[in-house]
CSV table of C-alpha atoms and ligand atoms in Angstrom, one decimal:
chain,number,residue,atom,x,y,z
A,1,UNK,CA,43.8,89.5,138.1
A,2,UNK,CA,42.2,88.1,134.8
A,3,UNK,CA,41.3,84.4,135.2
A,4,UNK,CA,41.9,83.5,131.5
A,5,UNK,CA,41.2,79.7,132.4
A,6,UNK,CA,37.8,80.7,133.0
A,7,UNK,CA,34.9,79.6,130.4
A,8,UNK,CA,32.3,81.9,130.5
A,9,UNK,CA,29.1,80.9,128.3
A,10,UNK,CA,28.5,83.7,125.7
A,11,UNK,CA,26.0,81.8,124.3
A,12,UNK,CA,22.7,83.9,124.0
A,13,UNK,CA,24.3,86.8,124.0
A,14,UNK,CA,24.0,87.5,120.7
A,15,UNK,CA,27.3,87.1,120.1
A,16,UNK,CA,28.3,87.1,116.5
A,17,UNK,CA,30.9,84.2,117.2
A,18,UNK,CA,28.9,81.5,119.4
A,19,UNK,CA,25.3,82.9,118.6
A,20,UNK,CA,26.0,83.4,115.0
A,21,UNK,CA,26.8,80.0,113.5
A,22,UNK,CA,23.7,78.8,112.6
A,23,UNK,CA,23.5,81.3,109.5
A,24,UNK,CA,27.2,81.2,109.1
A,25,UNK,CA,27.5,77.0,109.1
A,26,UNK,CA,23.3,75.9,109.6
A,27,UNK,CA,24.5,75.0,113.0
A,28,UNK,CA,24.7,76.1,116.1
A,29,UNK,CA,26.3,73.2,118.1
A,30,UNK,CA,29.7,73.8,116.7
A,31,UNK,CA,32.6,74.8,119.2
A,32,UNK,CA,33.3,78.0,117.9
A,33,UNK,CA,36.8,79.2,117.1
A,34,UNK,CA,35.9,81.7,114.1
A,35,UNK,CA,35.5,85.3,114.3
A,36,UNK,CA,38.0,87.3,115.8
A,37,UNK,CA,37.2,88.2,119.2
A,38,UNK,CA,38.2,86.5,122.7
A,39,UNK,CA,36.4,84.8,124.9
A,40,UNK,CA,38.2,86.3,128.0
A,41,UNK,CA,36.8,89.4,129.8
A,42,UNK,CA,38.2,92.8,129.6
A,43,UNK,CA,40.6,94.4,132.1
A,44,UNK,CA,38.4,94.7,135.3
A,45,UNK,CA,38.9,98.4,135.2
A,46,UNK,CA,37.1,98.7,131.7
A,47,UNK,CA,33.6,97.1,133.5
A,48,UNK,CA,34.2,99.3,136.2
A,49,UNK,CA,34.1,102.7,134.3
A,50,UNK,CA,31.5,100.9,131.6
A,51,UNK,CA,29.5,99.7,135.2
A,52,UNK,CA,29.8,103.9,137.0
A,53,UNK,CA,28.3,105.0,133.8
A,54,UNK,CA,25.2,102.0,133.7
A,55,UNK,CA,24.9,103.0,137.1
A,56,UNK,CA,24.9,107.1,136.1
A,57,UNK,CA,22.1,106.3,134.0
A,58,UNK,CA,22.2,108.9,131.2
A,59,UNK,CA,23.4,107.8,127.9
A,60,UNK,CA,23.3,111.6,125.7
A,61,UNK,CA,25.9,112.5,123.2
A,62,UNK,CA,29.3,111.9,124.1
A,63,UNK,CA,32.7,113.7,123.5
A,64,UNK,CA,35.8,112.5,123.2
A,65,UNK,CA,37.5,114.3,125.9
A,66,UNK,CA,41.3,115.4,125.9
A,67,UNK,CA,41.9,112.7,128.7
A,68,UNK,CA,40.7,110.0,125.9
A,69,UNK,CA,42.9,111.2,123.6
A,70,UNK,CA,45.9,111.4,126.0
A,71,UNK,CA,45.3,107.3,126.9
A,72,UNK,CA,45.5,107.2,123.4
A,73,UNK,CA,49.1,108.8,122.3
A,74,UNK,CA,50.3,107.5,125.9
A,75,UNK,CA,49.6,103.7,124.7
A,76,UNK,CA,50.6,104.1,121.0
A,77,UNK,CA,53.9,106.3,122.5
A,78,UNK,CA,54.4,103.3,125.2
A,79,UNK,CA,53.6,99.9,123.0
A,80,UNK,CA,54.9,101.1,119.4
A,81,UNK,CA,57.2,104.2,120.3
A,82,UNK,CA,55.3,106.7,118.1
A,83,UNK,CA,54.7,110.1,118.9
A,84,UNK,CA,51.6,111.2,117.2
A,85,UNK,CA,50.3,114.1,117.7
A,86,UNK,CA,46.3,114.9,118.8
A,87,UNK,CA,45.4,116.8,115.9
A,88,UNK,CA,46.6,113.6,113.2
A,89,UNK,CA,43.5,111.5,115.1
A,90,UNK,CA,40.1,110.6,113.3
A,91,UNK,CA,37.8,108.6,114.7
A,92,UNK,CA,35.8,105.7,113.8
A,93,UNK,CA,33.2,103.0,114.9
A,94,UNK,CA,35.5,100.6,113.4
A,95,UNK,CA,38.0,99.7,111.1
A,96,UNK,CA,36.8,98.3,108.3
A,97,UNK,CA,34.4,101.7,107.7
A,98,UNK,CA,37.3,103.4,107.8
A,99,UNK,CA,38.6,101.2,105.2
A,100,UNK,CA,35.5,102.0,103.5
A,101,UNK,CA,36.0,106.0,104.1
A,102,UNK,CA,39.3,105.8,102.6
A,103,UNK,CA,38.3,104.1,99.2
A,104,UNK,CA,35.9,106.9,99.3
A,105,UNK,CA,38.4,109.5,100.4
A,106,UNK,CA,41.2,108.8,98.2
A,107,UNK,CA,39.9,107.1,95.2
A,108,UNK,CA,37.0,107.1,92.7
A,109,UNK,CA,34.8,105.0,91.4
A,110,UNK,CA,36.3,102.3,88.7
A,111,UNK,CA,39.8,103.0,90.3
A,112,UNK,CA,42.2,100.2,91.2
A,113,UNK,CA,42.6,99.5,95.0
A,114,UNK,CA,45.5,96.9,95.8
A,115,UNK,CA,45.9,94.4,98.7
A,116,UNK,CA,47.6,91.1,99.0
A,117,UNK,CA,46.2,88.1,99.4
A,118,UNK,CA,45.5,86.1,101.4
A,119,UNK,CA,43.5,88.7,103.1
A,120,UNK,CA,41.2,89.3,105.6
A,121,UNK,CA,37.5,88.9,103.7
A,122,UNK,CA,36.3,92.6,104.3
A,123,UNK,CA,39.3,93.7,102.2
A,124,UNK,CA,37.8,92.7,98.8
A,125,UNK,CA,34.3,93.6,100.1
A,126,UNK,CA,34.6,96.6,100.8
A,127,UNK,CA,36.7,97.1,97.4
A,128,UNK,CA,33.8,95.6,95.7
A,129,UNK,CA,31.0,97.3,97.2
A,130,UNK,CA,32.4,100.6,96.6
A,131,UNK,CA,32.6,99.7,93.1
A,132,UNK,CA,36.5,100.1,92.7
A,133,UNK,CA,38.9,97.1,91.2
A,134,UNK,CA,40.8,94.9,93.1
A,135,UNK,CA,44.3,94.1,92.2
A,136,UNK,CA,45.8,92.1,94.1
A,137,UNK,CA,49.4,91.0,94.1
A,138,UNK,CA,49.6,87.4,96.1
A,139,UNK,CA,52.1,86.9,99.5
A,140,UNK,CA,54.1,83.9,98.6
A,141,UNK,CA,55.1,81.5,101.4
A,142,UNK,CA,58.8,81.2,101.6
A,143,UNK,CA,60.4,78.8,104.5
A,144,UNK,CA,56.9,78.4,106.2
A,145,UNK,CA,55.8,82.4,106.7
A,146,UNK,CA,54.3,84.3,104.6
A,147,UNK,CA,56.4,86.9,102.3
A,148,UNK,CA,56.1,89.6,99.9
A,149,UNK,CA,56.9,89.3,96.1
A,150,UNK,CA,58.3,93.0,95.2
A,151,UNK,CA,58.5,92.7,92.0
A,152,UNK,CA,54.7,91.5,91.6
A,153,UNK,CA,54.1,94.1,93.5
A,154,UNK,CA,55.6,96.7,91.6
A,155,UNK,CA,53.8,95.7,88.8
A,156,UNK,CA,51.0,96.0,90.5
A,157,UNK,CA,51.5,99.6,91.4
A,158,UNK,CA,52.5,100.2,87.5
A,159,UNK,CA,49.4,99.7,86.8
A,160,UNK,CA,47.7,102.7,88.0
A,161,UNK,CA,46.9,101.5,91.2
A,162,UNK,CA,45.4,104.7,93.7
A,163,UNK,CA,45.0,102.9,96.7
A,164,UNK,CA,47.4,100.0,98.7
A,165,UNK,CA,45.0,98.1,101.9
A,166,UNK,CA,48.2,96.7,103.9
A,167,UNK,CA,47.4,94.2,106.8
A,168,UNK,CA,50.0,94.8,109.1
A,169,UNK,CA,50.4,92.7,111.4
A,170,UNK,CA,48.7,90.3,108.8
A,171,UNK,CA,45.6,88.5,108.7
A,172,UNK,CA,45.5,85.3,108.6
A,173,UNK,CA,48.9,84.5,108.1
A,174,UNK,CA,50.4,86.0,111.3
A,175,UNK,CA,53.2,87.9,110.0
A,176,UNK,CA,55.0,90.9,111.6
A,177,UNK,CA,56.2,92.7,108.8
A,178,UNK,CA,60.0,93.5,109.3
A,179,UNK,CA,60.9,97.0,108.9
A,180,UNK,CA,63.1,96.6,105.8
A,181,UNK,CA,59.8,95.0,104.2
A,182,UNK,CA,57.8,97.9,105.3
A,183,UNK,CA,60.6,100.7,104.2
A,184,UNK,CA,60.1,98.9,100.7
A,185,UNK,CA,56.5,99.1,100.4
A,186,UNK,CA,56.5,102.5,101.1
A,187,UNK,CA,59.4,103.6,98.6
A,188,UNK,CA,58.0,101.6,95.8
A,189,UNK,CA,54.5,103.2,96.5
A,190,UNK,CA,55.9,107.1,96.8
A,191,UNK,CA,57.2,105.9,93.6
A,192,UNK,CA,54.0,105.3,92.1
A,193,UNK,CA,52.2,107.7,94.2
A,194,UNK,CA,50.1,105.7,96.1
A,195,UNK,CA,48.2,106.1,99.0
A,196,UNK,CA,48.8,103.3,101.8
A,197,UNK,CA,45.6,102.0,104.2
A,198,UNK,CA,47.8,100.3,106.9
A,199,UNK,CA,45.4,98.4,109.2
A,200,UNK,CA,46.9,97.8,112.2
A,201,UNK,CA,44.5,96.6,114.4
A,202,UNK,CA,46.0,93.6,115.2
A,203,UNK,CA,49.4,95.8,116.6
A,204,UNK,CA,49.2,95.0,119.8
A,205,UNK,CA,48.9,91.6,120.2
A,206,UNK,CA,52.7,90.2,118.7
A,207,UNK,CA,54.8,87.8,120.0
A,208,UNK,CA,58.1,88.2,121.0
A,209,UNK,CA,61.1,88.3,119.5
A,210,UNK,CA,59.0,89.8,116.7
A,211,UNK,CA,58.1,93.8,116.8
A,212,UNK,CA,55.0,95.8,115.7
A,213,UNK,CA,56.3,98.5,113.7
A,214,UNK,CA,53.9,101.2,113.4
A,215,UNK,CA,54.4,102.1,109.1
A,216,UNK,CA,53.7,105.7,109.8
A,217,UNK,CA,56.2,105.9,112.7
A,218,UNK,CA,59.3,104.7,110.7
A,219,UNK,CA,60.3,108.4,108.9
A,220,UNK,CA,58.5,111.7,108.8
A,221,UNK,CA,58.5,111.5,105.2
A,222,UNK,CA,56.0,108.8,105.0
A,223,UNK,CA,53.6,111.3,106.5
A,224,UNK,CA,52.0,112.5,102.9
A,225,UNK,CA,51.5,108.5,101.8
A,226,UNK,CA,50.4,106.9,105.0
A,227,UNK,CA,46.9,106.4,106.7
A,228,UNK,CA,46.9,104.1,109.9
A,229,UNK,CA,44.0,101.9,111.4
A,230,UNK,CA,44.2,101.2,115.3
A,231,UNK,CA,41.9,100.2,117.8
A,232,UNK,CA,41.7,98.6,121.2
A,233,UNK,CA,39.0,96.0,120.4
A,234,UNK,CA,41.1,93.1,119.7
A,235,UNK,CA,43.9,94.0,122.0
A,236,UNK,CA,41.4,93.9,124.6
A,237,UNK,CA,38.1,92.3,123.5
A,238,UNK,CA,36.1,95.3,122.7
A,239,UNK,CA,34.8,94.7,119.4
A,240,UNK,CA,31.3,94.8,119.9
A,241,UNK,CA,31.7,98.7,121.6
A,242,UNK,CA,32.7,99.7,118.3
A,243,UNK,CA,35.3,102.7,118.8
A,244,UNK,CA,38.9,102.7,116.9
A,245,UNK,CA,40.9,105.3,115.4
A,246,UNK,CA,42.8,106.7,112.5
A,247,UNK,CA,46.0,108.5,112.6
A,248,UNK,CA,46.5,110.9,109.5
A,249,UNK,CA,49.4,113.0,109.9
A,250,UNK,CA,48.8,115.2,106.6
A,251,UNK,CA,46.2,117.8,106.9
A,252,UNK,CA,44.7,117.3,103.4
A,253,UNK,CA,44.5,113.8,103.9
A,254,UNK,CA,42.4,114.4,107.0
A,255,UNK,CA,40.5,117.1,105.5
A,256,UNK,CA,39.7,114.4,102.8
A,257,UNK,CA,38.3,111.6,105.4
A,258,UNK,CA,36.7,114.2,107.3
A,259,UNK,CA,34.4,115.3,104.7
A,260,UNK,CA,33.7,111.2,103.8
A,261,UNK,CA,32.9,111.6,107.7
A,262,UNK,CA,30.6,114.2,107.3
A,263,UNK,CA,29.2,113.1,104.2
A,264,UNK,CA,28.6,109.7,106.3
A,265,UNK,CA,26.7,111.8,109.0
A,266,UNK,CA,28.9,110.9,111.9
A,267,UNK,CA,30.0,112.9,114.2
A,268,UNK,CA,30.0,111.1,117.7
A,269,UNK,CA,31.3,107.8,119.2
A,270,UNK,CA,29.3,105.6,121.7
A,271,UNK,CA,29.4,106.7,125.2
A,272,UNK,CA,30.7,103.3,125.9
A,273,UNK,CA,33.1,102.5,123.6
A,274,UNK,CA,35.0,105.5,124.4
A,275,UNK,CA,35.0,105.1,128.0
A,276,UNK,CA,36.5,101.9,127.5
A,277,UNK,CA,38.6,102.8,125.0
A,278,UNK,CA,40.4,105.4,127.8
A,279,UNK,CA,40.6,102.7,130.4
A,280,UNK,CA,41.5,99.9,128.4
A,281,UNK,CA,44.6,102.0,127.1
A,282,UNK,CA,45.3,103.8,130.7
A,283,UNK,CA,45.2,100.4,132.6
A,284,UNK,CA,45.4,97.5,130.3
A,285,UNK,CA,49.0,96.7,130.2
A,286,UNK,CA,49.6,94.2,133.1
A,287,UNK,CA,46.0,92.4,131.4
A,288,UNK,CA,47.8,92.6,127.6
A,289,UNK,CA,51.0,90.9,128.8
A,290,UNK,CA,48.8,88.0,131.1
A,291,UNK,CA,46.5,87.8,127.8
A,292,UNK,CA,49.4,87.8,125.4
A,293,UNK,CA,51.9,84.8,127.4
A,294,UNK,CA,48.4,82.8,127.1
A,295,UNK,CA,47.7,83.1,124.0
A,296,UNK,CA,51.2,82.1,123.3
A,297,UNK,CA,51.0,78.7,125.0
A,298,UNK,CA,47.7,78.1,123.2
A,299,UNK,CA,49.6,78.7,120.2
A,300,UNK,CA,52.4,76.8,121.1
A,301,UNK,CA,49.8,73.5,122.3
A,302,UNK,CA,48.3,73.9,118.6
A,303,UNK,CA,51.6,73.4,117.1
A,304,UNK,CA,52.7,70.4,119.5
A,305,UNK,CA,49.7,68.4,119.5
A,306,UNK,CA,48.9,69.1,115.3
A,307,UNK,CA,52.3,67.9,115.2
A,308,UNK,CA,51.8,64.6,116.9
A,309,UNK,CA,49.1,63.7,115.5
A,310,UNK,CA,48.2,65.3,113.0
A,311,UNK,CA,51.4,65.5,110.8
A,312,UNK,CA,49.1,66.1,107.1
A,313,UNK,CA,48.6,69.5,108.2
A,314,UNK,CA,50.9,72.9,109.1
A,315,UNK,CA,50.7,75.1,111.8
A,316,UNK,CA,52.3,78.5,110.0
A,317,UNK,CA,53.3,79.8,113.3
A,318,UNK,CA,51.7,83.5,113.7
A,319,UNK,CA,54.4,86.0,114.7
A,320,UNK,CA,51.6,88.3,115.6
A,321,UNK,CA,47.5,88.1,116.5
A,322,UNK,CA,45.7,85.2,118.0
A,323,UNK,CA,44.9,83.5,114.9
A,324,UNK,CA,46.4,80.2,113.5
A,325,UNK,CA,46.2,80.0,110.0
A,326,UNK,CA,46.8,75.9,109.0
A,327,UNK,CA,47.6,74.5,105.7
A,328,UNK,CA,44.9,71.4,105.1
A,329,UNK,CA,46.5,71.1,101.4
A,330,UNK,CA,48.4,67.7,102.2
A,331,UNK,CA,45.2,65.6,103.3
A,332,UNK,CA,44.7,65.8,99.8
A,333,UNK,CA,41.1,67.1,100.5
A,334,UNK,CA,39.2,70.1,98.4
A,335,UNK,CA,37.7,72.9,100.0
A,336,UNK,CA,34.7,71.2,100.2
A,337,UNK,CA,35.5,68.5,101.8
A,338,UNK,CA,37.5,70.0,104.3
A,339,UNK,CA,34.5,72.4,105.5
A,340,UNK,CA,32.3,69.0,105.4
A,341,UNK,CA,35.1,67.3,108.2
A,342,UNK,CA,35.4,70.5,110.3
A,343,UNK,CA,31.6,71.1,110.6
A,344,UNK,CA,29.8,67.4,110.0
A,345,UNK,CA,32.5,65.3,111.7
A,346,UNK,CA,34.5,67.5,114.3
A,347,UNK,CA,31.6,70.2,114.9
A,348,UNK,CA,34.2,72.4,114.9
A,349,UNK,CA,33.6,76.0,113.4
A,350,UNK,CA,36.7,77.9,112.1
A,351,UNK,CA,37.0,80.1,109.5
A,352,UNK,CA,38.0,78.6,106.1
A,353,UNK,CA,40.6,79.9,104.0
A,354,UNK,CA,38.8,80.1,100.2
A,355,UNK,CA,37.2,83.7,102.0
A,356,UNK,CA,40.6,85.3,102.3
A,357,UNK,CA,41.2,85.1,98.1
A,358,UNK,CA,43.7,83.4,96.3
A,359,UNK,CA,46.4,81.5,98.4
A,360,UNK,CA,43.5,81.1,100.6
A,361,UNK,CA,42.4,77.3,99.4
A,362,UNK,CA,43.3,74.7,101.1
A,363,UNK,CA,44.1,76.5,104.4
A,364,UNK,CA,41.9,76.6,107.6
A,365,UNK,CA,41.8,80.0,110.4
A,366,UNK,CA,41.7,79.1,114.1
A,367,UNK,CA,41.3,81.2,116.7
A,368,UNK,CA,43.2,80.5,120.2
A,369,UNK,CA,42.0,83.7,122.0
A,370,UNK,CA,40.1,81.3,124.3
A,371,UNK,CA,40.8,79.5,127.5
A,372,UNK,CA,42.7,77.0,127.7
A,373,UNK,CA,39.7,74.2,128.0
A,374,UNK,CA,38.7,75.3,124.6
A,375,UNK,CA,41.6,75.3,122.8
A,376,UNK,CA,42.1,71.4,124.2
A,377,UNK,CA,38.6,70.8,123.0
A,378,UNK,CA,39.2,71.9,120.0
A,379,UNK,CA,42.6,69.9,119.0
A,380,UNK,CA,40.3,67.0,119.7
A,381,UNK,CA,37.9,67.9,117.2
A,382,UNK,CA,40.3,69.0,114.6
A,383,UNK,CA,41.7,65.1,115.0
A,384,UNK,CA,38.1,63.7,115.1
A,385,UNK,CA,38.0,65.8,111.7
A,386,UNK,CA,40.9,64.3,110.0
A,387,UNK,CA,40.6,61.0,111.2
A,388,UNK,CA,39.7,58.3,108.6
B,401,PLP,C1,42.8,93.0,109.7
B,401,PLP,C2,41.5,93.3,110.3
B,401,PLP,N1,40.9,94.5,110.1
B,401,PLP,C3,39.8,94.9,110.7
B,401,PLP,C4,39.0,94.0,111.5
B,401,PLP,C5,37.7,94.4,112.0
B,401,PLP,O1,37.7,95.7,112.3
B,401,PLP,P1,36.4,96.4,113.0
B,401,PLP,O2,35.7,95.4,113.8
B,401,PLP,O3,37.0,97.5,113.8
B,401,PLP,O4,35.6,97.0,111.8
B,401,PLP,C6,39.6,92.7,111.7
B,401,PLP,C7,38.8,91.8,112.5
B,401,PLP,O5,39.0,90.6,112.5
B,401,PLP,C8,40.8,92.4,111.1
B,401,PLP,O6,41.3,91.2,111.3
């Protein structure tokens, strides 16, 4: 079983999160609780088939085997109770280059791309780089959560958008989209004939009562207007192995991403991240469910002790992921100054919310996908930060 109390030192391991925060904040003291990954280890049966193949020694071209792909409809069958079949599945080294391949796939250049913000960063990016316009129609927050404003939206689509990026579950905010809200996006974008993104990498990880509700798995008839996103890597910390996958029921569709594939050059996976992929998804449940309840209390400890003592900010609580997203805006402090606190006073590194677009100011991201130790380390320097 998964000690998740356990602090393991990733530093100089060049990881991104702990090794990377001298570029990202010109220091790398901070306790970091930025980028999304965890700081627990896999399922032990993930080392074990990534530690038989070290130990095989030969790293050649890989395949991604029927047995892979079975893991694969098994879990999303199991977890989200959709049947997709093996010939819908792309795959990818990640999901924000599928992103990319879909801007590329179903839009062209100068063409307007929607999303909502606040938004996770590489939404805009990879807009932007690919030289297409975002619109972007903003999630207003009704009773403490995050919601969407339909008829913005449908403005939006008016406009002669080709291309909808929908975080689902959402990033930052932590929202679980409910399936009437999902049933409306997608009639209002058959209506304008838009293409949906849905990026649901963050699927797994929800809390209950609330219910990941694969977009695509709702009605057959979605099949011609939705693209989905998955991947194991934050489910089950896998990130830096760089496999996910796409699930594109219409064969045009597919045939369009898999010539943006081809143009691309790819054609395989790494060896590794497909072998853990298959055993992540195959024996990763009893792990998910331990990983998940912790996460939970970590969340839960955020909310309690942010508010005892620090009653100026607000926990939105996340219905899904392991991110906190907390609104700063009553300290009364700019962006500025609230970066200054986090990283100068609390030597604390989170990610701040100006990077997720409009909506975004004022609001800070914290990651609780850490043991327990951490988590308590961190409250501390969020109060140190505040403190006057
Ligand atoms: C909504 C969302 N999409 C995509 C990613 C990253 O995907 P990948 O690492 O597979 O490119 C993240 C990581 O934080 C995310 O939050």
């Amino acid at each position: 079983m998964n000690n998740l109390d356990q602090s393991i030192d990733r530093k100089n391991t060049l990881s991104l999160k702990w090794d990377g925060m001298k570029p990202g904040f010109g220091d790398d003291e901070l306790l970091a609780m930025w980028v999304a990954d965890m700081d627990f280890r896999p399922p032990e049966k993930v080392i074990e088939v990534m530690r038989e193949r070290v130990e095989h020694g030969i790293f050649g071209y890989t395949l991604i085997g029927d047995s892979t792909i079975e893991a694969i409809t098994d879990w999303v069958r199991k977890q989200h109770n959709w049947e997709i079949k093996p010939e819908w599945l792309l795959f990818s080294p990640g999901v924000v280059p599928s992103i990319g391949m879909a801007i590329q796939a179903f839009t062209e250049v100068g063409d307007k791309v929607l999303l909502q913000s606040p938004v996770y960063t590489p939404f805009f990016n990879m807009i932007e780089s690919n030289m297409r316009e975002v619109v972007n129609s903003p999630l207003k927050i009704v009773n403490g959560r995050y919601e969407i404003d339909f008829v913005d939206f449908e403005e939006k689509l008016k406009s002669g958008v080709k291309l909808f990026l929908l975080c689902s579950p959402h990033n930052p905010g932590g929202r679980v989209w409910t399936k009437e809200e999902l049933v409306k996006i997608v009639e209002l974008c058959q209506k304008y004939e838009v293409v949906i993104a849905s990026d649901e990498i963050h699927a797994d990880i929800v809390h209950a009562p609330h219910q990941h509700i694969p977009l695509a798995s709702i009605d057959q008839a979605y099949d011609d207007t939705v693209i989905t996103f998955m991947a194991p890597s934050k489910t089950f910390n896998l990130a830096g192995l760089q496999a996910s996958f796409m699930v594109i029921p219409n064969p045009e569709m597919r045939k369009k991403m898999t010539a943006i594939q081809k143009l691309q050059g790819f054609s395989q996976m790494n060896t590794f991240g497909v072998i853990a992929m298959e055993a992540a998804y195959r024996y990763g449940e009893d792990w998910l469910k331990d990983g998940i309840s912790y996460i939970k209390e970590n969340i839960d400890l955020v909310q309690k002790e942010i508010a005892e003592h620090l009653p100026e900010l607000e926990v939105m609580a996340p219905e899904g992921t392991y991110l906190i997203w907390i609104d700063c805006r009553k300290t009364g402090l700019n962006d500025q100054e609230i970066r200054e606190r986090l990283l100068k006073k609390g030597k604390l590194a989170v990610n701040f919310g100006q990077s997720y677009g409009d909506g975004g100011e004022g609001f800070i991201r914290l990651n609780v996908a850490c043991p327990r130790s951490i988590v308590e380390e961190g409250l501390e320097r969020l109060k140190v930060s505040f403190k006057n």
